[in-house]
Coordinates of N, CA, C and O in Angstrom, one line a residue:
M85 N -5.4 -10.9 0.1 CA -4.9 -11.5 -1.1 C -3.5 -12.0 -0.8 O -2.7 -11.4 -0.1
V86 N -3.1 -13.2 -1.4 CA -1.8 -13.7 -1.2 C -1.2 -14.0 -2.6 O -1.8 -14.6 -3.4
K87 N 0.0 -13.5 -2.8 CA 0.8 -13.9 -3.9 C 2.0 -14.7 -3.4 O 2.7 -14.3 -2.5
L88 N 2.1 -15.9 -4.0 CA 3.1 -16.8 -3.5 C 4.3 -17.0 -4.5 O 4.0 -17.0 -5.7
Y89 N 5.5 -17.0 -4.0 CA 6.7 -17.2 -4.8 C 7.4 -18.3 -4.1 O 7.8 -18.3 -2.9
N90 N 7.6 -19.4 -4.8 CA 8.1 -20.7 -4.2 C 9.3 -21.2 -5.0 O 9.2 -21.5 -6.2
D91 N 10.4 -21.3 -4.4 CA 11.6 -21.8 -5.0 C 11.9 -23.3 -4.5 O 12.9 -23.8 -4.8
G92 N 10.9 -23.8 -3.8 CA 11.0 -25.2 -3.3 C 11.5 -25.2 -1.9 O 10.8 -25.9 -1.1
K93 N 12.5 -24.5 -1.5 CA 13.0 -24.5 -0.1 C 12.5 -23.3 0.6 O 12.5 -23.3 1.8
R94 N 12.2 -22.3 -0.1 CA 11.8 -21.0 0.5 C 10.6 -20.5 -0.2 O 10.6 -20.4 -1.5
I95 N 9.6 -20.1 0.6 CA 8.3 -19.6 0.0 C 8.2 -18.1 0.5 O 8.4 -17.9 1.7
T96 N 7.9 -17.2 -0.4 CA 7.6 -15.9 0.0 C 6.1 -15.7 -0.2 O 5.6 -16.0 -1.3
A97 N 5.4 -15.3 0.8 CA 3.9 -15.0 0.7 C 3.7 -13.5 0.9 O 3.9 -13.0 2.0
A98 N 3.4 -12.8 -0.2 CA 3.2 -11.4 -0.2 C 1.7 -11.2 0.1 O 0.9 -11.5 -0.8
L99 N 1.4 -10.7 1.3 CA 0.0 -10.5 1.7 C -0.4 -9.1 1.3 O 0.5 -8.1 1.4
S100 N -1.6 -8.8 1.0 CA -2.1 -7.5 0.8 C -3.5 -7.3 1.2 O -4.3 -8.3 1.4
G101 N -3.9 -6.1 1.5 CA -5.2 -5.7 2.0 C -5.3 -5.7 3.5 O -4.3 -5.7 4.2
D102 N -6.5 -5.8 4.0 CA -6.7 -5.9 5.4 C -6.8 -7.3 5.8 O -7.5 -8.1 5.1
I103 N -6.2 -7.7 7.0 CA -6.3 -9.0 7.5 C -7.3 -9.0 8.6 O -6.9 -8.7 9.8
D104 N -8.5 -9.4 8.3 CA -9.5 -9.6 9.4 C -10.0 -11.0 9.3 O -9.4 -11.8 8.6
H105 N -11.1 -11.3 10.0 CA -11.6 -12.7 10.1 C -11.8 -13.3 8.7 O -11.4 -14.4 8.5
H106 N -12.5 -12.6 7.9 CA -12.8 -13.1 6.6 C -11.6 -13.3 5.7 O -11.5 -14.3 5.0
A107 N -10.8 -12.3 5.6 CA -9.6 -12.4 4.7 C -8.6 -13.5 5.3 O -8.0 -14.2 4.5
A108 N -8.5 -13.6 6.6 CA -7.5 -14.5 7.1 C -7.9 -16.0 6.8 O -7.0 -16.8 6.6
R109 N -9.2 -16.3 6.7 CA -9.6 -17.6 6.4 C -9.1 -18.1 5.0 O -8.6 -19.1 4.9
E110 N -9.3 -17.2 4.0 CA -8.8 -17.5 2.7 C -7.2 -17.6 2.6 O -6.7 -18.5 2.0
M111 N -6.6 -16.7 3.3 CA -5.1 -16.7 3.3 C -4.6 -18.0 4.0 O -3.6 -18.6 3.5
R112 N -5.2 -18.4 5.1 CA -4.9 -19.6 5.7 C -5.0 -20.8 4.8 O -4.0 -21.6 4.7
R113 N -6.0 -20.9 4.0 CA -6.2 -22.0 3.1 C -5.1 -22.1 2.1 O -4.5 -23.1 1.8
E114 N -4.8 -20.9 1.5 CA -3.8 -20.9 0.4 C -2.4 -21.2 1.0 O -1.7 -22.0 0.4
L115 N -2.1 -20.6 2.2 CA -0.8 -20.9 2.8 C -0.7 -22.3 3.2 O 0.4 -23.0 3.1
D116 N -1.7 -22.9 3.8 CA -1.6 -24.3 4.3 C -1.4 -25.2 3.1 O -0.6 -26.2 3.3
E117 N -2.0 -25.0 2.0 CA -1.8 -25.8 0.8 C -0.4 -25.8 0.4 O 0.2 -26.9 0.1
V118 N 0.2 -24.7 0.3 CA 1.6 -24.6 -0.2 C 2.6 -25.1 0.8 O 3.6 -25.8 0.5
I119 N 2.3 -24.9 2.1 CA 3.2 -25.5 3.1 C 3.2 -27.0 3.1 O 4.2 -27.6 3.2
E120 N 2.0 -27.5 3.0 CA 1.8 -29.0 3.0 C 2.5 -29.6 1.8 O 3.2 -30.6 1.9
R121 N 2.4 -29.0 0.7 CA 2.9 -29.5 -0.6 C 4.5 -29.3 -0.6 O 5.2 -30.2 -1.1
S122 N 5.0 -28.2 -0.2 CA 6.4 -27.9 -0.3 C 7.3 -28.1 0.9 O 8.5 -28.3 0.7
Q123 N 6.7 -28.1 2.1 CA 7.4 -28.3 3.3 C 8.7 -27.4 3.3 O 9.8 -27.9 3.3
P124 N 8.5 -26.1 3.3 CA 9.6 -25.2 3.1 C 10.6 -25.1 4.3 O 10.2 -25.3 5.5
E125 N 11.8 -24.8 4.0 CA 12.8 -24.5 5.1 C 12.5 -23.1 5.7 O 12.8 -22.8 6.9
L126 N 12.0 -22.2 4.9 CA 11.7 -20.8 5.3 C 10.4 -20.3 4.6 O 10.3 -20.4 3.4
L127 N 9.5 -19.8 5.4 CA 8.4 -19.0 4.9 C 8.6 -17.6 5.3 O 8.7 -17.2 6.4
I128 N 8.7 -16.8 4.2 CA 8.8 -15.3 4.4 C 7.4 -14.7 4.2 O 6.8 -14.8 3.1
I129 N 6.9 -14.0 5.2 CA 5.6 -13.3 5.1 C 5.9 -11.9 4.9 O 6.4 -11.2 5.8
D130 N 5.6 -11.4 3.7 CA 5.9 -10.0 3.3 C 4.6 -9.2 3.5 O 3.6 -9.5 2.9
M131 N 4.6 -8.3 4.5 CA 3.4 -7.5 4.9 C 3.4 -6.1 4.4 O 2.7 -5.2 4.9
E132 N 4.2 -5.8 3.4 CA 4.4 -4.5 2.9 C 3.0 -3.8 2.4 O 2.8 -2.7 2.6
N133 N 2.1 -4.6 1.9 CA 0.9 -4.1 1.4 C -0.3 -4.4 2.3 O -1.5 -4.4 1.8
V134 N -0.1 -4.7 3.6 CA -1.1 -4.9 4.5 C -1.4 -3.6 5.2 O -0.5 -3.0 5.8
G135 N -2.6 -3.2 5.2 CA -3.0 -1.9 5.8 C -3.5 -2.0 7.2 O -3.4 -1.1 8.0
F136 N -4.1 -3.1 7.5 CA -4.8 -3.4 8.8 C -4.7 -4.8 9.2 O -4.8 -5.7 8.3
M137 N -4.5 -5.1 10.4 CA -4.5 -6.5 10.9 C -5.0 -6.5 12.3 O -4.5 -5.8 13.2
D138 N -5.9 -7.4 12.6 CA -6.4 -7.6 13.9 C -5.9 -9.0 14.4 O -5.0 -9.6 13.9
S139 N -6.6 -9.5 15.5 CA -6.1 -10.8 16.1 C -6.2 -11.9 15.1 O -5.5 -12.9 15.3
S140 N -7.0 -11.8 14.1 CA -7.1 -12.9 13.1 C -5.8 -13.0 12.3 O -5.4 -14.1 12.0
G141 N -5.1 -11.9 12.2 CA -3.8 -12.0 11.5 C -2.7 -12.7 12.4 O -1.9 -13.4 11.9
I142 N -2.8 -12.4 13.7 CA -1.9 -13.1 14.6 C -2.2 -14.6 14.6 O -1.3 -15.4 14.6
G143 N -3.5 -15.0 14.6 CA -3.8 -16.4 14.4 C -3.3 -17.0 13.2 O -2.8 -18.2 13.1
L144 N -3.4 -16.2 12.1 CA -2.8 -16.7 10.8 C -1.3 -17.0 10.9 O -0.9 -18.0 10.5
I145 N -0.6 -16.1 11.5 CA 0.8 -16.2 11.7 C 1.2 -17.4 12.6 O 2.0 -18.2 12.2
L146 N 0.5 -17.5 13.7 CA 0.8 -18.6 14.6 C 0.5 -20.0 14.0 O 1.3 -20.9 14.2
G147 N -0.6 -20.1 13.3 CA -0.9 -21.4 12.7 C 0.1 -21.8 11.7 O 0.6 -23.0 11.6
R148 N 0.6 -20.8 10.9 CA 1.6 -21.2 9.8 C 2.9 -21.4 10.5 O 3.7 -22.2 10.0
L149 N 3.2 -20.7 11.6 CA 4.5 -20.9 12.3 C 4.5 -22.4 12.8 O 5.5 -23.1 12.6
R150 N 3.4 -22.9 13.4 CA 3.4 -24.3 13.8 C 3.6 -25.2 12.7 O 4.3 -26.2 12.8
A151 N 2.9 -25.0 11.5 CA 2.9 -25.9 10.4 C 4.3 -25.9 9.8 O 4.8 -27.0 9.5
V152 N 5.0 -24.8 9.7 CA 6.3 -24.7 9.1 C 7.3 -25.4 10.0 O 8.2 -26.1 9.6
R153 N 7.2 -25.1 11.3 CA 8.2 -25.7 12.2 C 8.0 -27.2 12.4 O 8.9 -27.9 12.6
A154 N 6.8 -27.7 12.1 CA 6.5 -29.1 12.2 C 7.3 -29.9 11.1 O 7.6 -31.0 11.2
C155 N 7.6 -29.2 10.0 CA 8.3 -29.8 8.9 C 9.8 -29.3 8.9 O 10.5 -29.5 8.0
G156 N 10.2 -28.7 10.1 CA 11.6 -28.4 10.3 C 12.0 -27.0 9.8 O 13.2 -26.7 9.7
G157 N 11.1 -26.2 9.4 CA 11.4 -24.9 8.9 C 11.1 -23.7 9.9 O 10.9 -24.0 11.0
D158 N 11.2 -22.5 9.4 CA 10.9 -21.4 10.2 C 10.2 -20.3 9.4 O 10.1 -20.4 8.2
I159 N 9.8 -19.2 10.1 CA 9.1 -18.1 9.5 C 9.9 -16.8 9.8 O 10.4 -16.6 11.0
I160 N 9.9 -15.9 8.9 CA 10.2 -14.5 9.2 C 9.1 -13.6 8.6 O 8.4 -14.0 7.6
I161 N 9.0 -12.4 9.2 CA 8.0 -11.4 8.7 C 8.8 -10.2 8.3 O 9.6 -9.7 9.2
K162 N 8.6 -9.7 7.1 CA 9.3 -8.5 6.7 C 8.4 -7.5 6.2 O 7.2 -7.7 5.9
N163 N 8.9 -6.2 6.1 CA 8.2 -5.1 5.6 C 6.9 -4.7 6.3 O 6.0 -4.2 5.7
A164 N 6.8 -5.1 7.6 CA 5.5 -4.7 8.3 C 5.6 -3.2 8.7 O 6.6 -2.7 9.2
R165 N 4.5 -2.5 8.4 CA 4.3 -1.1 8.7 C 4.4 -1.0 10.2 O 4.1 -2.0 10.9
P166 N 4.7 0.2 10.8 CA 4.9 0.3 12.2 C 3.6 -0.1 13.0 O 3.8 -0.8 14.0
E167 N 2.4 0.2 12.5 CA 1.2 -0.2 13.3 C 1.0 -1.8 13.2 O 0.6 -2.4 14.2
I168 N 1.4 -2.4 12.1 CA 1.3 -3.9 12.0 C 2.4 -4.5 12.9 O 2.1 -5.5 13.6
A169 N 3.6 -4.0 12.8 CA 4.7 -4.5 13.6 C 4.3 -4.3 15.1 O 4.7 -5.2 15.9
G170 N 3.6 -3.3 15.5 CA 3.2 -3.1 16.9 C 2.3 -4.2 17.4 O 2.4 -4.7 18.5
V171 N 1.3 -4.6 16.5 CA 0.4 -5.7 16.8 C 1.2 -7.0 17.0 O 1.0 -7.8 17.9
I172 N 2.1 -7.2 16.1 CA 2.9 -8.4 16.2 C 3.8 -8.5 17.4 O 3.9 -9.5 18.1
K173 N 4.4 -7.3 17.8 CA 5.2 -7.3 19.0 C 4.4 -7.5 20.2 O 4.8 -8.2 21.2
L174 N 3.2 -6.9 20.3 CA 2.3 -7.1 21.4 C 1.9 -8.5 21.6 O 1.6 -9.0 22.7
S175 N 1.8 -9.3 20.5 CA 1.4 -10.7 20.6 C 2.5 -11.6 21.1 O 2.3 -12.8 21.3
G176 N 3.7 -11.1 21.2 CA 4.9 -11.9 21.6 C 5.6 -12.5 20.5 O 6.5 -13.3 20.7
L177 N 5.3 -12.1 19.3 CA 6.0 -12.7 18.1 C 7.1 -11.7 17.5 O 7.4 -11.9 16.3
A178 N 7.6 -10.8 18.3 CA 8.6 -9.9 17.8 C 9.8 -10.5 17.2 O 10.4 -10.0 16.3
G179 N 10.2 -11.7 17.7 CA 11.3 -12.4 17.2 C 11.2 -12.8 15.7 O 12.2 -13.1 15.1
L180 N 10.0 -12.8 15.2 CA 9.8 -13.2 13.8 C 10.0 -12.0 12.9 O 10.2 -12.2 11.7
L181 N 10.0 -10.8 13.4 CA 10.1 -9.6 12.6 C 11.5 -9.3 12.1 O 12.5 -9.4 12.9
V182 N 11.7 -9.0 10.8 CA 12.9 -8.6 10.2 C 12.7 -7.1 10.0 O 11.8 -6.7 9.3
E183 N 13.6 -6.3 10.6 CA 13.4 -4.8 10.6 C 13.9 -4.2 9.3 O 13.6 -3.1 9.0
T184 N 14.7 -4.9 8.5 CA 15.2 -4.4 7.3 C 14.4 -4.8 6.1 O 13.6 -5.8 6.2
R185 N 14.5 -4.1 5.0 CA 13.7 -4.4 3.8 C 14.5 -5.4 2.9 O 14.0 -5.8 1.9
E186 N 15.7 -5.8 3.4 CA 16.4 -6.8 2.6 C 16.0 -8.2 2.8 O 15.6 -8.5 3.9
V187 N 16.0 -9.0 1.8 CA 15.6 -10.4 2.0 C 16.7 -11.2 2.7 O 17.9 -11.0 2.4
V188 N 16.4 -12.0 3.6 CA 17.3 -12.8 4.4 C 17.8 -13.9 3.4 O 17.0 -14.6 2.7
K189 N 19.1 -14.1 3.4 CA 19.7 -15.1 2.5 C 20.0 -16.4 3.2 O 20.3 -16.5 4.4

């Protein structure tokens, strides 16, 4: 599930549940729609309520990273649990992780 908070320049996508092949498909659709419509400067992916993520989650992140960067923006990932952060780091996307629970300003 995705809850979106959009102030026009910055979108926060609060993801929840398990991110597997089936869940990632719906999340992709929702995120792509808001990215295309808003062309954000920053997409914040909040993973506080994600319990499990497989390679589908990495694909989800990579695709949205490309889409946001294509319109001149960037992505950060915050509140990832240690096991989720480990998957992200193994994928080579560690630079996107924000280790603090504070929102980047």
